[in-house]
PDB file of C-alpha atoms in Angstrom:
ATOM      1  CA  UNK A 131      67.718 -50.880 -67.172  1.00  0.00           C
ATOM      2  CA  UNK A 132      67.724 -47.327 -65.528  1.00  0.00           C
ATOM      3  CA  UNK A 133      68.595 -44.644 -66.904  1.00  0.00           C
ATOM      4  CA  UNK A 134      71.127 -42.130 -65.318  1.00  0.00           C
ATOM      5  CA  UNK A 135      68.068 -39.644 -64.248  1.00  0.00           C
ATOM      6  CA  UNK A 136      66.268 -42.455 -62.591  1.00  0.00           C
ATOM      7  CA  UNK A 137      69.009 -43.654 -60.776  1.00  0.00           C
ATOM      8  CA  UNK A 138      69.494 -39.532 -59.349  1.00  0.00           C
ATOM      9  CA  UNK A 139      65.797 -39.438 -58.900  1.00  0.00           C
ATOM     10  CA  UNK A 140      66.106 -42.935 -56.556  1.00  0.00           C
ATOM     11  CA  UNK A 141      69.109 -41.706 -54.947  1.00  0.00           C
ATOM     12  CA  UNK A 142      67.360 -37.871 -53.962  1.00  0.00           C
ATOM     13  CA  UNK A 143      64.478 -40.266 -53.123  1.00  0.00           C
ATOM     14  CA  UNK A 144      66.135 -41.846 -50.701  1.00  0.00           C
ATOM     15  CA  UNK A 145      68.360 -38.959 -49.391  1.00  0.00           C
ATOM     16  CA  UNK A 146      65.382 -37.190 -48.378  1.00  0.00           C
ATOM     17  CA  UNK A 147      63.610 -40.360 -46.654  1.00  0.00           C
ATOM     18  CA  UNK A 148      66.542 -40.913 -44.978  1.00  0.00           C
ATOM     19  CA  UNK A 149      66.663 -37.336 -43.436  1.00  0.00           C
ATOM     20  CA  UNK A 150      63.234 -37.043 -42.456  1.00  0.00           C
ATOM     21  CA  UNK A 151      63.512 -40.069 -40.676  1.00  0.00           C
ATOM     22  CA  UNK A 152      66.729 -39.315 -38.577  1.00  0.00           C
ATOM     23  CA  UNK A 153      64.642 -36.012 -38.069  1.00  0.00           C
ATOM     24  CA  UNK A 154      61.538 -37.843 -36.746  1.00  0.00           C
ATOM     25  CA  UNK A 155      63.772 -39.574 -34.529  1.00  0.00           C
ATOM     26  CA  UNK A 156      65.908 -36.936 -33.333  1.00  0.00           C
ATOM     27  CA  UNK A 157      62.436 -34.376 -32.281  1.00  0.00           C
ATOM     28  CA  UNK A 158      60.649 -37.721 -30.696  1.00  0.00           C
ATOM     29  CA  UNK A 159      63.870 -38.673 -28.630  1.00  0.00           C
ATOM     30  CA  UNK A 160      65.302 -35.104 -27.622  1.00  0.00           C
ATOM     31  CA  UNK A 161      62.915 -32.079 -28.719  1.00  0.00           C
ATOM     32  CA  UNK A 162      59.775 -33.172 -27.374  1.00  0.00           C
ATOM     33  CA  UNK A 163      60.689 -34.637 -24.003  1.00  0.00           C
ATOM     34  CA  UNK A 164      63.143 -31.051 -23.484  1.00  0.00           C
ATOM     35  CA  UNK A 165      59.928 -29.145 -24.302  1.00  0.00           C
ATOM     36  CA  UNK A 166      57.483 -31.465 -22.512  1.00  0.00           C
ATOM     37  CA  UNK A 167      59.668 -31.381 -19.005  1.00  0.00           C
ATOM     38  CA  UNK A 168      60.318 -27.913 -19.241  1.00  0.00           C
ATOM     39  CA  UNK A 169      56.931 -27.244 -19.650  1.00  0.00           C
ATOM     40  CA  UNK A 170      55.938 -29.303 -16.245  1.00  0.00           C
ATOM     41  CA  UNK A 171      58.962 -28.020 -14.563  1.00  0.00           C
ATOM     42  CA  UNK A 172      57.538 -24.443 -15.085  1.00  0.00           C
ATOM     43  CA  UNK A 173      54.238 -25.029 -14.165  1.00  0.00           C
ATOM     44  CA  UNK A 174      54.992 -26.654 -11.302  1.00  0.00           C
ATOM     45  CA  UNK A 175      57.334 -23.816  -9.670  1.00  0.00           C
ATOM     46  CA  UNK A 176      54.473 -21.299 -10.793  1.00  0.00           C
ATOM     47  CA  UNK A 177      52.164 -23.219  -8.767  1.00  0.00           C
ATOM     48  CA  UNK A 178      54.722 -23.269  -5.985  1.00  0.00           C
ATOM     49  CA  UNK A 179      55.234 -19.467  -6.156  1.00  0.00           C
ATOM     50  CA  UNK A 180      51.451 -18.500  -5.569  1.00  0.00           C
ATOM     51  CA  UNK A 181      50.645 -21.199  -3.053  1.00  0.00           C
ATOM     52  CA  UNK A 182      53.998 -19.453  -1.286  1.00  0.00           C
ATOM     53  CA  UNK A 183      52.329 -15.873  -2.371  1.00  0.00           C
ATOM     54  CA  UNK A 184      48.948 -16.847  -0.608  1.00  0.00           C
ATOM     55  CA  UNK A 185      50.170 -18.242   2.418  1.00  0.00           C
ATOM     56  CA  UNK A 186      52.260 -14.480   2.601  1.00  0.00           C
ATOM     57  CA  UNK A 187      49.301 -12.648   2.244  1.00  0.00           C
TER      58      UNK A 187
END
């Protein structure tokens, strides 16, 4: 059978898996898109701001 360190070894095993996959999830699902979108969304009124600066000029 296991012993009792074994069994807190599995146990911090699976404690850690466990977070790094709600983690994974969590930055795929909410990070990445907020980052990604933001990203375009800035670009794009950059690019709107010099086309508007050229057309002053």
């Amino acid at each position: 059978m296991f012993e009792f360190q074994q069994y807190l070894g599995f146990l911090a095993f699976l404690t850690i898996l466990t977070i790094g996959f709600w983690l994974m999830i969590f930055l795929i699902t909410a990070i990445i898109p907020y980052w990604v979108f933001g990203g375009v969304r800035e670009f794009l009124q950059e690019r709107k701001a010099q086309k508007e600066a050229e057309q002053a000029e």
